[in-house]
Coordinates of C-alpha atoms in Angstrom, one line a residue:
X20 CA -36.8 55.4 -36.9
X21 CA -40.2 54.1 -36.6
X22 CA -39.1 50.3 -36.1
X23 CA -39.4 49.1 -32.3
X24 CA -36.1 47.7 -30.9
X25 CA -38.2 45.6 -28.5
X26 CA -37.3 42.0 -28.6
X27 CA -40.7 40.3 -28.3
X28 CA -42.3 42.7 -30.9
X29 CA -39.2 41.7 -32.8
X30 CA -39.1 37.8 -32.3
X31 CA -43.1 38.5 -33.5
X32 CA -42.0 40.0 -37.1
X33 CA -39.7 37.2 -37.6
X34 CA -42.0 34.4 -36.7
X35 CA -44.3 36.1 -39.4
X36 CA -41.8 36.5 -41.8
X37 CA -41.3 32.6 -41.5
X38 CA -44.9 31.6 -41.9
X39 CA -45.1 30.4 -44.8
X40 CA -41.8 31.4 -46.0
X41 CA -40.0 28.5 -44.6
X42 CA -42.3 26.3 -42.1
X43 CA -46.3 26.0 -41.5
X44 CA -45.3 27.0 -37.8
X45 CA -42.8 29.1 -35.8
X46 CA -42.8 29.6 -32.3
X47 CA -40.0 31.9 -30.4
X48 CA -39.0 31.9 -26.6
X49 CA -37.0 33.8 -24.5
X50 CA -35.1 32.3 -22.1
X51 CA -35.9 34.0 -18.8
X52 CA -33.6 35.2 -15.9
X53 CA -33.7 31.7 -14.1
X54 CA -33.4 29.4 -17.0
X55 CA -37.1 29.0 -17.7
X56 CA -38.5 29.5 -21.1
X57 CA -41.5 32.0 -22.1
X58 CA -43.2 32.0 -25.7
X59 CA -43.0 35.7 -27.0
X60 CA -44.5 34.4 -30.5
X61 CA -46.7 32.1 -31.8
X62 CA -47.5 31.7 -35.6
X63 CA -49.4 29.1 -38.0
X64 CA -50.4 29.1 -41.0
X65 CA -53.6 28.2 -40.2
X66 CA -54.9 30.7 -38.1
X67 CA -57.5 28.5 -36.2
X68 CA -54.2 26.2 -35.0
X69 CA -52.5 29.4 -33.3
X70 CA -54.7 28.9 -30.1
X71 CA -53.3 25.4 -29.8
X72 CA -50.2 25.8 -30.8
X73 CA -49.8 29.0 -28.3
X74 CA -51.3 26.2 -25.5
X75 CA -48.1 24.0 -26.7
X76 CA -45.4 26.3 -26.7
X77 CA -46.6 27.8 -23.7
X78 CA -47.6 24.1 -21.5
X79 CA -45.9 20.7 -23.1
X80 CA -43.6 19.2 -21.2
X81 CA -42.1 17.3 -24.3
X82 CA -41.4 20.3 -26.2
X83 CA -40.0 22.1 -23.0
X84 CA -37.4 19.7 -22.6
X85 CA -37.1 19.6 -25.7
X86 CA -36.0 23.0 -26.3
X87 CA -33.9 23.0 -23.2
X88 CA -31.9 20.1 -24.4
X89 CA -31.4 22.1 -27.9
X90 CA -30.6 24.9 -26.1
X91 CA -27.3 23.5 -24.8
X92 CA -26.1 22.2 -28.0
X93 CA -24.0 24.0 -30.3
X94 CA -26.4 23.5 -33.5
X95 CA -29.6 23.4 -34.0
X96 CA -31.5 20.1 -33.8
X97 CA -33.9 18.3 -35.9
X98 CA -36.3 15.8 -34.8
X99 CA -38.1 13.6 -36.9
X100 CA -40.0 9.8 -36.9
X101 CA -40.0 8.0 -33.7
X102 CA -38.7 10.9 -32.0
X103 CA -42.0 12.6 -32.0
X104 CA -43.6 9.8 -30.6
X105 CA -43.7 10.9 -26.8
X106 CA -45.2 13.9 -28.0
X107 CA -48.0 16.0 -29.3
X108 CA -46.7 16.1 -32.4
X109 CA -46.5 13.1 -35.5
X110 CA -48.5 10.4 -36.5
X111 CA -49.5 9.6 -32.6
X112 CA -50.3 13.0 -31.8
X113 CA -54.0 14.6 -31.2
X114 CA -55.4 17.3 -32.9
X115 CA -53.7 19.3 -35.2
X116 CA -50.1 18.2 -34.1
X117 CA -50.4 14.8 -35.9
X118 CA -50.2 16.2 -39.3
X119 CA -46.5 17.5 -38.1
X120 CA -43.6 15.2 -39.6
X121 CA -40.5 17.2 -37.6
X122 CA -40.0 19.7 -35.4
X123 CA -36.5 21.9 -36.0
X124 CA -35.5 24.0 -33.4
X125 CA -32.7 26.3 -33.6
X126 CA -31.1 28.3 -30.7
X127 CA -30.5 31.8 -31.5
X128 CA -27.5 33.5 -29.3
X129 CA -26.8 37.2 -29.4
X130 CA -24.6 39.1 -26.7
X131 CA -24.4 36.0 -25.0
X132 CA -27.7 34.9 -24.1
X133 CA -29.1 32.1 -26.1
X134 CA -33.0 32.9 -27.2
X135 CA -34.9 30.0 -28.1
X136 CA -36.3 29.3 -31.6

């Protein structure tokens, strides 16, 4: 057995196997033991966008609420057009966040924690 069972190395594999497979970004978190949320994966397809992209997953209030919100729905959640508008991503948004059109983000429960995708 020479795969790791560790969840963040994990997370990490599937984020990659995502990029470009199904989106131009993924970014994974973990929900932590008081509620708050922690990025364990970060990937672009551009590579030069990961540093900023890490600094969003990891400091934006917009998509931390977002993906609390999504977290306590039963399905995952799309958001798209003036949705985005409060945030760094869409047509408003600076730097390479503009160029997004919608952001999906699907909770992920297993054992009956919810991990946030």
């Amino acid at each position: 057995m020479d795969a790791t069972l560790d969840a963040p190395e994990t997370l990490e594999r599937i984020a990659r196997l995502a990029v470009p497979a199904v989106a131009e970004a993924c970014v994974v978190h973990l929900r932590r033991p008081g509620g708050g949320l922690s990025p364990v994966a970060t990937v672009h397809v551009a590579a030069a966008v990961q540093p900023w992209l890490r600094g969003v997953a990891a400091d934006d209030p917009w998509l931390d609420e977002a993906l609390r919100a999504a977290a306590e729905r039963p399905h995952g959640t799309l958001i798209a057009g003036e949705s985005l508008e409060a945030s760094v991503f869409g047509p408003h948004g600076e730097g390479p966040g503009r160029n997004v059109r919608a952001v999906s983000i699907s909770p992920l429960r297993a054992r009956g924690s919810c991990w946030v995708r």
